[in-house]
Amino acid sequence: MNWQFSNDAPIYAQLIRQIRAGIVSGAFSPGERLPSVRDLAMEAGVNPNTMQRALTELERDGLVYSQRTAGRFVTEDTEMIRTAKEELAHRQIKGFLTAMLRLGYEKAEILSLVDRENVGEELEYGDSGM
């Protein structure tokens, strides 16, 4: 994963968002064994306790589960993953619409702008903000 952090939220919350995005986007497949806490923490450049906190929260949400001696795995529940993906999409859309409304755009103008951008043809996935 390409870990990116900012000062706008606690690191563990950003880890949760990034791992969740990895799960819903398919970067982590259903049933896939995740790297160890220590390995993920080293890769992300964070304290293992911070990574542990993030993974514990993802377990609580049901996107990740633990097997005592085998490690952590991504849920195999594809419906749960689809629901998480839809929730992320709704948050992204709501954030976009809020920002556009603050700029003074009305609904019809926003739709026109989106239509003009040929959504789907020129999207740059690196700018997804997830």
PDB file of C-alpha atoms in Angstrom:
ATOM      1  CA  MET A   1       0.000   0.000   0.000  1.00  0.00           C
ATOM      2  CA  ASN A   2       1.003   3.570  -0.541  1.00  0.00           C
ATOM      3  CA  TRP A   3       0.584   5.035   2.951  1.00  0.00           C
ATOM      4  CA  GLN A   4      -0.071   8.780   3.114  1.00  0.00           C
ATOM      5  CA  PHE A   5      -0.713  10.775   6.258  1.00  0.00           C
ATOM      6  CA  SER A   6      -1.813  14.318   6.963  1.00  0.00           C
ATOM      7  CA  ASN A   7      -2.314  16.447  10.060  1.00  0.00           C
ATOM      8  CA  ASP A   8      -6.119  16.570   9.741  1.00  0.00           C
ATOM      9  CA  ALA A   9      -6.892  13.423  11.779  1.00  0.00           C
ATOM     10  CA  PRO A  10      -5.221  11.002  14.192  1.00  0.00           C
ATOM     11  CA  ILE A  11      -2.867   8.521  12.513  1.00  0.00           C
ATOM     12  CA  TYR A  12      -4.889   5.488  13.659  1.00  0.00           C
ATOM     13  CA  ALA A  13      -8.029   6.966  12.030  1.00  0.00           C
ATOM     14  CA  GLN A  14      -6.104   7.534   8.799  1.00  0.00           C
ATOM     15  CA  LEU A  15      -4.826   3.941   8.953  1.00  0.00           C
ATOM     16  CA  ILE A  16      -8.399   2.701   9.348  1.00  0.00           C
ATOM     17  CA  ARG A  17      -9.522   4.731   6.317  1.00  0.00           C
ATOM     18  CA  GLN A  18      -6.627   3.554   4.176  1.00  0.00           C
ATOM     19  CA  ILE A  19      -6.953  -0.128   5.091  1.00  0.00           C
ATOM     20  CA  ARG A  20     -10.745   0.044   4.634  1.00  0.00           C
ATOM     21  CA  ALA A  21     -10.177   1.635   1.204  1.00  0.00           C
ATOM     22  CA  GLY A  22      -7.716  -1.158   0.398  1.00  0.00           C
ATOM     23  CA  ILE A  23     -10.309  -3.769   1.303  1.00  0.00           C
ATOM     24  CA  VAL A  24     -13.201  -2.228  -0.649  1.00  0.00           C
ATOM     25  CA  SER A  25     -11.020  -1.505  -3.685  1.00  0.00           C
ATOM     26  CA  GLY A  26      -9.715  -5.060  -3.839  1.00  0.00           C
ATOM     27  CA  ALA A  27      -6.115  -4.273  -2.878  1.00  0.00           C
ATOM     28  CA  PHE A  28      -6.793  -6.754  -0.054  1.00  0.00           C
ATOM     29  CA  SER A  29      -8.927  -9.648  -1.304  1.00  0.00           C
ATOM     30  CA  PRO A  30     -11.728 -11.293   0.695  1.00  0.00           C
ATOM     31  CA  GLY A  31     -10.191 -13.975   2.906  1.00  0.00           C
ATOM     32  CA  GLU A  32      -6.647 -12.694   2.351  1.00  0.00           C
ATOM     33  CA  ARG A  33      -4.264 -12.939   5.278  1.00  0.00           C
ATOM     34  CA  LEU A  34      -3.000  -9.499   6.266  1.00  0.00           C
ATOM     35  CA  PRO A  35       0.668  -8.917   7.068  1.00  0.00           C
ATOM     36  CA  SER A  36       1.510  -8.927  10.774  1.00  0.00           C
ATOM     37  CA  VAL A  37       0.924  -5.816  12.870  1.00  0.00           C
ATOM     38  CA  ARG A  38       4.673  -5.297  13.063  1.00  0.00           C
ATOM     39  CA  ASP A  39       5.126  -5.644   9.282  1.00  0.00           C
ATOM     40  CA  LEU A  40       2.216  -3.327   8.482  1.00  0.00           C
ATOM     41  CA  ALA A  41       3.480  -0.778  11.026  1.00  0.00           C
ATOM     42  CA  MET A  42       6.976  -0.880   9.560  1.00  0.00           C
ATOM     43  CA  GLU A  43       5.628  -0.503   6.021  1.00  0.00           C
ATOM     44  CA  ALA A  44       3.450   2.463   7.054  1.00  0.00           C
ATOM     45  CA  GLY A  45       6.155   4.000   9.243  1.00  0.00           C
ATOM     46  CA  VAL A  46       3.989   4.046  12.373  1.00  0.00           C
ATOM     47  CA  ASN A  47       4.190   2.636  15.881  1.00  0.00           C
ATOM     48  CA  PRO A  48       2.947  -0.989  16.103  1.00  0.00           C
ATOM     49  CA  ASN A  49       0.527   0.037  18.883  1.00  0.00           C
ATOM     50  CA  THR A  50      -1.067   2.551  16.518  1.00  0.00           C
ATOM     51  CA  MET A  51      -1.465  -0.112  13.824  1.00  0.00           C
ATOM     52  CA  GLN A  52      -2.880  -2.529  16.412  1.00  0.00           C
ATOM     53  CA  ARG A  53      -5.481   0.064  17.380  1.00  0.00           C
ATOM     54  CA  ALA A  54      -6.519   0.538  13.749  1.00  0.00           C
ATOM     55  CA  LEU A  55      -6.816  -3.197  13.112  1.00  0.00           C
ATOM     56  CA  THR A  56      -8.793  -3.705  16.308  1.00  0.00           C
ATOM     57  CA  GLU A  57     -11.275  -1.086  15.109  1.00  0.00           C
ATOM     58  CA  LEU A  58     -11.544  -2.804  11.707  1.00  0.00           C
ATOM     59  CA  GLU A  59     -12.213  -6.083  13.543  1.00  0.00           C
ATOM     60  CA  ARG A  60     -14.961  -4.380  15.525  1.00  0.00           C
ATOM     61  CA  ASP A  61     -16.468  -3.217  12.213  1.00  0.00           C
ATOM     62  CA  GLY A  62     -16.293  -6.785  10.874  1.00  0.00           C
ATOM     63  CA  LEU A  63     -14.034  -6.070   7.892  1.00  0.00           C
ATOM     64  CA  VAL A  64     -11.149  -7.974   9.474  1.00  0.00           C
ATOM     65  CA  TYR A  65     -11.126 -11.023  11.733  1.00  0.00           C
ATOM     66  CA  SER A  66      -8.459 -12.785  13.793  1.00  0.00           C
ATOM     67  CA  GLN A  67      -7.567 -16.424  14.042  1.00  0.00           C
ATOM     68  CA  ARG A  68      -5.617 -17.032  17.203  1.00  0.00           C
ATOM     69  CA  THR A  69      -2.507 -18.601  15.699  1.00  0.00           C
ATOM     70  CA  ALA A  70      -2.871 -17.703  12.016  1.00  0.00           C
ATOM     71  CA  GLY A  71      -3.130 -13.906  12.132  1.00  0.00           C
ATOM     72  CA  ARG A  72      -5.671 -11.448  10.757  1.00  0.00           C
ATOM     73  CA  PHE A  73      -7.714 -11.895   7.620  1.00  0.00           C
ATOM     74  CA  VAL A  74     -10.005  -9.779   5.467  1.00  0.00           C
ATOM     75  CA  THR A  75     -13.633 -10.818   5.860  1.00  0.00           C
ATOM     76  CA  GLU A  76     -15.002 -13.183   3.256  1.00  0.00           C
ATOM     77  CA  ASP A  77     -18.412 -11.514   3.567  1.00  0.00           C
ATOM     78  CA  THR A  78     -18.609  -9.798   0.169  1.00  0.00           C
ATOM     79  CA  GLU A  79     -21.918  -8.151   1.112  1.00  0.00           C
ATOM     80  CA  MET A  80     -20.215  -6.460   4.085  1.00  0.00           C
ATOM     81  CA  ILE A  81     -17.415  -5.281   1.798  1.00  0.00           C
ATOM     82  CA  ARG A  82     -19.957  -3.968  -0.733  1.00  0.00           C
ATOM     83  CA  THR A  83     -21.783  -2.106   2.044  1.00  0.00           C
ATOM     84  CA  ALA A  84     -18.506  -0.573   3.288  1.00  0.00           C
ATOM     85  CA  LYS A  85     -17.682   0.478  -0.281  1.00  0.00           C
ATOM     86  CA  GLU A  86     -21.067   2.131  -0.660  1.00  0.00           C
ATOM     87  CA  GLU A  87     -20.643   3.974   2.662  1.00  0.00           C
ATOM     88  CA  LEU A  88     -17.256   5.292   1.527  1.00  0.00           C
ATOM     89  CA  ALA A  89     -18.793   6.422  -1.763  1.00  0.00           C
ATOM     90  CA  HIS A  90     -21.590   8.251   0.041  1.00  0.00           C
ATOM     91  CA  ARG A  91     -19.061  10.053   2.273  1.00  0.00           C
ATOM     92  CA  GLN A  92     -17.006  11.095  -0.749  1.00  0.00           C
ATOM     93  CA  ILE A  93     -20.081  12.362  -2.579  1.00  0.00           C
ATOM     94  CA  LYS A  94     -21.383  14.214   0.464  1.00  0.00           C
ATOM     95  CA  GLY A  95     -17.996  15.890   0.981  1.00  0.00           C
ATOM     96  CA  PHE A  96     -17.844  16.899  -2.678  1.00  0.00           C
ATOM     97  CA  LEU A  97     -21.394  18.281  -2.668  1.00  0.00           C
ATOM     98  CA  THR A  98     -20.800  20.186   0.567  1.00  0.00           C
ATOM     99  CA  ALA A  99     -17.660  21.777  -0.884  1.00  0.00           C
ATOM    100  CA  MET A 100     -19.454  22.716  -4.122  1.00  0.00           C
ATOM    101  CA  LEU A 101     -22.408  24.219  -2.258  1.00  0.00           C
ATOM    102  CA  ARG A 102     -19.995  26.287  -0.169  1.00  0.00           C
ATOM    103  CA  LEU A 103     -18.522  27.594  -3.422  1.00  0.00           C
ATOM    104  CA  GLY A 104     -21.999  28.814  -4.333  1.00  0.00           C
ATOM    105  CA  TYR A 105     -22.956  26.200  -6.908  1.00  0.00           C
ATOM    106  CA  GLU A 106     -26.520  24.978  -7.218  1.00  0.00           C
ATOM    107  CA  LYS A 107     -27.507  21.360  -7.882  1.00  0.00           C
ATOM    108  CA  ALA A 108     -28.035  21.817 -11.630  1.00  0.00           C
ATOM    109  CA  GLU A 109     -24.675  23.571 -11.988  1.00  0.00           C
ATOM    110  CA  ILE A 110     -22.907  20.790 -10.100  1.00  0.00           C
ATOM    111  CA  LEU A 111     -24.490  18.135 -12.327  1.00  0.00           C
ATOM    112  CA  SER A 112     -23.480  20.094 -15.415  1.00  0.00           C
ATOM    113  CA  LEU A 113     -19.881  20.384 -14.218  1.00  0.00           C
ATOM    114  CA  VAL A 114     -19.693  16.675 -13.446  1.00  0.00           C
ATOM    115  CA  ASP A 115     -21.182  15.808 -16.824  1.00  0.00           C
ATOM    116  CA  ARG A 116     -18.628  18.010 -18.602  1.00  0.00           C
ATOM    117  CA  GLU A 117     -15.769  16.206 -16.872  1.00  0.00           C
ATOM    118  CA  ASN A 118     -16.676  12.958 -18.673  1.00  0.00           C
ATOM    119  CA  VAL A 119     -16.610  10.998 -15.440  1.00  0.00           C
ATOM    120  CA  GLY A 120     -15.248   7.526 -15.996  1.00  0.00           C
ATOM    121  CA  GLU A 121     -13.015   8.408 -18.927  1.00  0.00           C
ATOM    122  CA  GLU A 122     -10.410  10.639 -17.310  1.00  0.00           C
ATOM    123  CA  LEU A 123     -10.528   9.801 -13.605  1.00  0.00           C
ATOM    124  CA  GLU A 124      -7.212   9.755 -11.809  1.00  0.00           C
ATOM    125  CA  TYR A 125      -7.472   7.216  -9.015  1.00  0.00           C
ATOM    126  CA  GLY A 126      -4.513   8.733  -7.150  1.00  0.00           C
ATOM    127  CA  ASP A 127      -6.644  11.777  -6.327  1.00  0.00           C
ATOM    128  CA  SER A 128      -9.477   9.830  -4.695  1.00  0.00           C
ATOM    129  CA  GLY A 129      -8.830  11.236  -1.201  1.00  0.00           C
ATOM    130  CA  MET A 130      -9.508   7.916   0.503  1.00  0.00           C
TER     131      MET A 130
END
